[in-house]
XYZ file of N, CA and C in Angstrom:
381
model
N -32.360 -3.462 -40.315
C -33.263 -3.165 -41.317
C -33.510 -2.062 -42.093
N -33.288 -0.841 -41.179
C -33.362 0.348 -41.713
C -31.973 0.971 -42.750
N -31.132 0.497 -42.122
C -29.688 0.760 -42.901
C -29.613 -0.060 -44.413
N -30.030 -1.299 -44.429
C -29.925 -1.871 -45.573
C -30.659 -1.228 -46.707
N -32.069 -0.856 -46.593
C -32.722 -0.491 -47.747
C -31.930 0.937 -48.157
N -31.122 1.485 -47.385
C -30.767 2.750 -47.806
C -29.116 2.703 -48.692
N -28.829 1.293 -48.231
C -27.400 1.072 -48.672
C -27.485 0.345 -49.759
N -28.502 -0.738 -50.061
C -28.386 -1.303 -51.298
C -28.761 -0.629 -52.634
N -28.146 -0.772 -53.653
C -28.419 -0.748 -54.872
C -29.840 -0.887 -55.492
N -30.305 -0.502 -56.482
C -31.516 -0.919 -56.823
C -32.675 -0.695 -56.306
N -33.794 -1.325 -56.805
C -35.578 -1.113 -56.065
C -35.595 -2.203 -55.289
N -35.047 -3.364 -55.407
C -35.391 -4.515 -55.137
C -35.059 -4.855 -53.721
N -35.947 -4.957 -52.673
C -35.355 -5.604 -51.191
C -34.880 -6.621 -51.237
N -33.709 -7.037 -50.289
C -33.382 -8.249 -50.091
C -33.704 -8.437 -48.590
N -34.179 -9.500 -48.260
C -34.705 -9.764 -47.077
C -33.537 -10.208 -46.094
N -32.733 -10.712 -46.497
C -31.531 -10.761 -45.502
C -31.018 -9.365 -44.972
N -31.608 -8.476 -45.065
C -31.097 -7.223 -44.849
C -29.310 -6.928 -44.731
N -28.707 -7.189 -45.851
C -27.370 -6.842 -45.883
C -27.084 -5.271 -45.957
N -26.139 -4.978 -45.308
C -25.614 -3.508 -45.241
C -24.697 -3.271 -46.136
N -24.481 -2.327 -47.494
C -23.892 -2.487 -48.258
C -22.570 -1.194 -47.904
N -21.395 -1.738 -47.150
C -20.831 -0.702 -46.442
C -20.298 0.137 -47.254
N -20.067 -0.111 -48.624
C -19.017 0.888 -49.930
C -20.265 2.036 -49.972
N -21.836 1.858 -49.675
C -22.752 2.817 -49.584
C -23.209 3.461 -48.205
N -22.145 3.411 -47.263
C -22.919 3.858 -45.814
C -23.166 4.798 -45.652
N -22.463 5.821 -46.601
C -22.559 7.342 -46.671
C -24.264 7.584 -46.965
N -24.760 6.841 -47.733
C -26.428 6.954 -47.785
C -27.166 6.961 -46.881
N -26.724 6.341 -45.673
C -27.339 6.107 -44.564
C -27.294 7.172 -43.380
N -26.306 8.145 -43.647
C -26.212 9.286 -42.658
C -27.643 10.337 -42.457
N -27.690 10.272 -41.070
C -28.619 10.972 -40.341
C -28.242 12.424 -40.526
N -29.251 13.147 -40.377
C -29.044 14.804 -40.141
C -28.498 14.899 -38.859
N -28.789 14.097 -37.845
C -28.496 14.444 -36.512
C -27.352 13.685 -36.085
N -26.336 13.451 -37.269
C -25.352 12.709 -36.714
C -23.900 13.362 -36.112
N -23.410 12.406 -34.951
C -22.536 12.718 -34.166
C -21.337 13.737 -34.702
N -21.111 13.288 -36.199
C -19.859 14.410 -36.666
C -18.792 13.389 -36.233
N -18.488 12.418 -35.944
C -17.475 11.564 -35.673
C -16.608 10.866 -36.571
N -17.441 10.719 -37.830
C -16.578 10.550 -38.964
C -16.846 11.369 -39.880
N -15.460 11.485 -40.517
C -15.230 12.973 -41.786
C -16.319 12.728 -42.780
N -16.147 13.480 -43.842
C -16.999 12.949 -45.168
C -16.443 12.052 -45.812
N -15.086 11.465 -45.748
C -14.568 10.057 -46.377
C -14.983 9.019 -45.486
N -15.625 9.087 -44.256
C -15.835 8.364 -43.447
C -15.048 7.703 -42.683
N -14.038 8.542 -42.154
C -12.612 8.002 -41.282
C -13.188 8.675 -39.984
N -12.925 7.889 -38.991
C -12.823 8.135 -37.572
C -12.129 9.452 -37.218
N -12.707 10.575 -36.504
C -12.240 11.613 -36.223
C -12.078 11.949 -34.832
N -10.788 11.626 -34.435
C -10.928 11.561 -32.913
C -10.973 12.859 -31.851
N -11.058 13.760 -32.536
C -11.210 15.358 -32.038
C -12.784 15.583 -31.816
N -13.498 15.221 -32.917
C -14.927 15.112 -32.918
C -15.275 14.153 -31.846
N -14.636 13.016 -31.741
C -15.149 12.106 -30.794
C -14.846 12.439 -29.532
N -14.142 13.415 -28.903
C -13.581 13.748 -27.822
C -14.294 14.953 -27.435
N -14.833 15.792 -28.271
C -15.627 16.705 -28.132
C -17.034 16.473 -27.638
N -17.774 15.291 -28.234
C -19.106 14.631 -27.892
C -18.980 14.311 -26.106
N -17.902 13.960 -25.666
C -17.654 13.631 -24.553
C -17.721 15.037 -23.554
N -16.814 16.141 -24.017
C -16.525 17.472 -23.324
C -18.379 18.026 -23.342
N -18.875 17.895 -24.277
C -20.329 18.714 -24.396
C -21.217 17.732 -23.729
N -21.339 16.062 -23.730
C -22.651 15.741 -23.213
C -22.411 14.735 -21.969
N -21.261 14.789 -21.604
C -20.725 13.736 -20.642
C -20.494 14.489 -19.201
N -20.978 13.941 -18.007
C -20.967 14.697 -17.019
C -19.235 14.481 -16.248
N -19.070 13.028 -16.592
C -17.607 12.633 -15.909
C -16.369 12.783 -16.930
N -16.993 13.223 -18.314
C -15.921 13.015 -19.266
C -15.294 11.983 -19.608
N -15.442 10.943 -19.385
C -15.218 9.478 -19.777
C -16.137 8.359 -19.911
N -17.471 8.666 -19.543
C -18.848 7.517 -19.662
C -19.743 8.590 -19.944
N -20.442 7.750 -20.324
C -22.040 7.916 -20.559
C -23.099 7.037 -19.824
N -23.998 8.056 -19.091
C -25.110 7.217 -18.651
C -26.169 7.046 -19.653
N -27.137 6.285 -19.614
C -28.161 6.378 -20.506
C -28.958 7.298 -20.787
N -29.295 8.284 -19.714
C -29.848 9.583 -19.659
C -28.595 10.639 -20.633
N -27.917 10.488 -20.228
C -26.553 11.310 -21.183
C -26.617 11.061 -22.835
N -26.863 10.073 -23.271
C -27.075 9.466 -24.580
C -28.275 10.411 -24.965
N -29.364 10.198 -24.216
C -30.588 10.726 -24.648
C -30.165 12.297 -25.034
N -29.614 12.755 -23.945
C -28.916 14.361 -24.075
C -28.400 14.483 -25.295
N -27.537 13.618 -25.895
C -26.765 13.481 -26.970
C -27.544 13.795 -28.154
N -28.850 13.533 -28.277
C -29.784 13.555 -29.279
C -30.570 14.613 -29.202
N -30.701 15.196 -28.198
C -31.739 16.298 -27.982
C -31.581 17.488 -29.050
N -30.401 17.882 -28.865
C -30.204 19.176 -29.858
C -30.646 18.773 -31.421
N -30.403 17.459 -31.562
C -30.586 16.856 -32.960
C -31.944 17.042 -33.423
N -32.752 17.100 -32.331
C -34.258 16.688 -32.639
C -34.945 18.197 -33.176
N -34.192 19.251 -33.042
C -34.595 20.454 -33.777
C -34.516 20.422 -35.439
N -34.056 19.270 -36.107
C -34.084 19.283 -37.067
C -35.237 18.536 -37.594
N -36.362 18.170 -37.027
C -37.620 17.652 -37.651
C -37.425 16.393 -38.450
N -36.084 15.579 -37.878
C -36.060 14.335 -38.531
C -36.067 13.233 -37.465
N -37.716 13.010 -37.504
C -38.151 12.335 -36.334
C -37.809 10.669 -36.654
N -38.048 10.247 -37.817
C -37.489 8.579 -37.968
C -35.982 8.724 -37.522
N -35.136 9.703 -37.874
C -33.787 9.653 -37.496
C -33.471 9.578 -36.220
N -34.348 10.828 -35.569
C -34.268 10.798 -34.062
C -34.401 9.439 -33.203
N -35.563 8.854 -33.711
C -36.110 7.789 -33.027
C -35.158 6.319 -33.472
N -34.550 6.514 -34.765
C -33.766 5.498 -35.247
C -32.446 5.696 -34.587
N -31.774 6.708 -34.040
C -30.494 7.205 -33.188
C -30.943 6.824 -31.770
N -32.079 7.166 -31.332
C -32.597 6.923 -30.028
C -32.551 5.091 -29.865
N -33.116 4.381 -30.494
C -32.920 3.175 -30.619
C -31.556 2.198 -30.852
N -30.809 3.237 -31.607
C -29.757 2.488 -31.543
C -28.406 2.735 -30.364
N -28.581 4.244 -29.855
C -27.764 4.502 -28.677
C -28.298 3.798 -27.585
N -29.574 3.303 -27.306
C -29.977 3.049 -26.238
C -29.712 1.097 -26.319
N -29.797 0.859 -27.774
C -29.105 -0.811 -27.833
C -27.613 -0.813 -27.406
N -26.805 0.140 -27.786
C -25.139 0.051 -27.658
C -24.904 0.276 -26.194
N -25.695 1.438 -25.662
C -25.556 1.257 -23.998
C -26.107 0.005 -23.454
N -27.242 -0.972 -23.506
C -27.475 -2.193 -23.122
C -26.228 -3.349 -23.347
N -25.513 -3.110 -24.421
C -24.966 -3.977 -24.661
C -23.427 -3.959 -24.261
N -23.336 -2.458 -24.343
C -21.859 -1.805 -24.048
C -21.753 -1.641 -22.571
N -22.600 -1.272 -21.638
C -22.547 -0.901 -20.463
C -21.631 -1.805 -19.524
N -20.904 -1.069 -18.482
C -20.152 -1.689 -17.560
C -21.055 -1.916 -16.392
N -20.605 -2.405 -15.200
C -21.366 -2.855 -14.375
C -21.842 -2.127 -13.395
N -21.634 -0.886 -13.334
C -22.095 0.580 -13.099
C -23.208 1.128 -13.724
N -23.495 0.599 -14.977
C -24.466 1.323 -16.225
C -23.982 2.331 -16.995
N -22.580 2.355 -16.897
C -22.146 3.445 -17.721
C -21.586 2.872 -18.917
N -21.247 3.555 -20.089
C -20.816 3.174 -21.389
C -19.545 3.707 -21.422
N -18.400 3.285 -21.189
C -17.020 4.086 -21.019
C -16.625 4.364 -22.518
N -15.788 5.339 -22.176
C -15.270 5.789 -23.388
C -14.457 5.286 -24.353
N -13.740 4.097 -23.651
C -13.070 3.091 -24.982
C -14.050 2.111 -25.579
N -15.052 1.902 -24.571
C -16.120 1.059 -25.429
C -16.557 1.889 -26.723
N -17.204 2.884 -26.402
C -17.389 3.779 -27.414
C -16.554 3.815 -28.622
N -15.336 4.425 -28.220
C -14.201 3.968 -29.359
C -14.167 2.863 -30.139
N -14.228 1.900 -29.491
C -14.363 0.765 -30.039
C -15.913 0.411 -30.822
N -16.853 0.850 -30.593
C -17.607 0.951 -31.593
C -17.652 1.552 -32.657
N -17.182 2.670 -32.785
C -16.860 3.683 -33.853
C -15.790 3.202 -34.718
N -14.754 2.528 -34.238
C -13.471 2.293 -34.913
C -13.915 0.595 -35.585
N -14.706 0.054 -34.676
C -14.980 -1.558 -35.521
C -14.580 -2.598 -34.644
N -14.268 -2.336 -33.264
C -13.598 -3.473 -32.719
C -14.679 -3.644 -31.255
N -15.950 -3.148 -31.459
C -16.746 -3.570 -30.412
C -16.868 -4.847 -29.986
N -17.205 -5.740 -30.808
C -17.660 -6.861 -30.195
C -16.384 -7.907 -30.126
N -15.318 -7.746 -30.459
C -13.896 -8.067 -29.934
C -13.854 -7.523 -28.488
N -13.824 -6.158 -28.239
C -13.822 -5.661 -26.663
C -14.617 -6.336 -25.906
N -16.009 -6.626 -26.243
C -17.009 -7.662 -25.554
C -16.641 -9.165 -25.257
N -16.107 -9.398 -26.192
C -15.926 -11.087 -25.961
C -14.413 -11.197 -25.143
N -13.374 -10.262 -25.114
C -12.184 -10.280 -24.301
C -12.538 -9.981 -22.750
N -13.904 -9.071 -22.585
C -14.117 -8.947 -21.258
C -14.765 -10.009 -21.007
N -15.800 -10.904 -21.627
C -16.263 -12.095 -21.349
C -15.304 -13.175 -20.970
N -14.445 -13.048 -21.717
C -13.320 -14.192 -21.354
C -12.312 -14.178 -20.180
N -12.072 -12.977 -19.866
C -11.534 -12.759 -18.633
C -12.310 -12.893 -17.356
N -13.791 -12.877 -17.552
C -14.571 -13.301 -16.448
C -14.566 -14.801 -16.189
């Protein structure tokens, strides 16, 4: 719902809350991870950097580590962005965590590159 209003052209809301992907740059938060460049392309080096800086294992995130990922951004005084990011990261962790409660690097990569739901579907099909 939050992204729809920022990406839609014009003033009138659409109660189906579509996200206009061509305008997704308008929804970028101040506290973004930087994994996408200015043109919206996935940056593998920035992706690896968030694991070096914020993951104790280097290849997965706990729920608390994801919150730690947001803490430095909180100094930007963008409280709606911070809480929106917190909700998004917690939701992603809930959906993508493994049996040990960890969000694995490949799962997060699939999220950023657009293949998360296919990955989850493949996992469930194997079970």
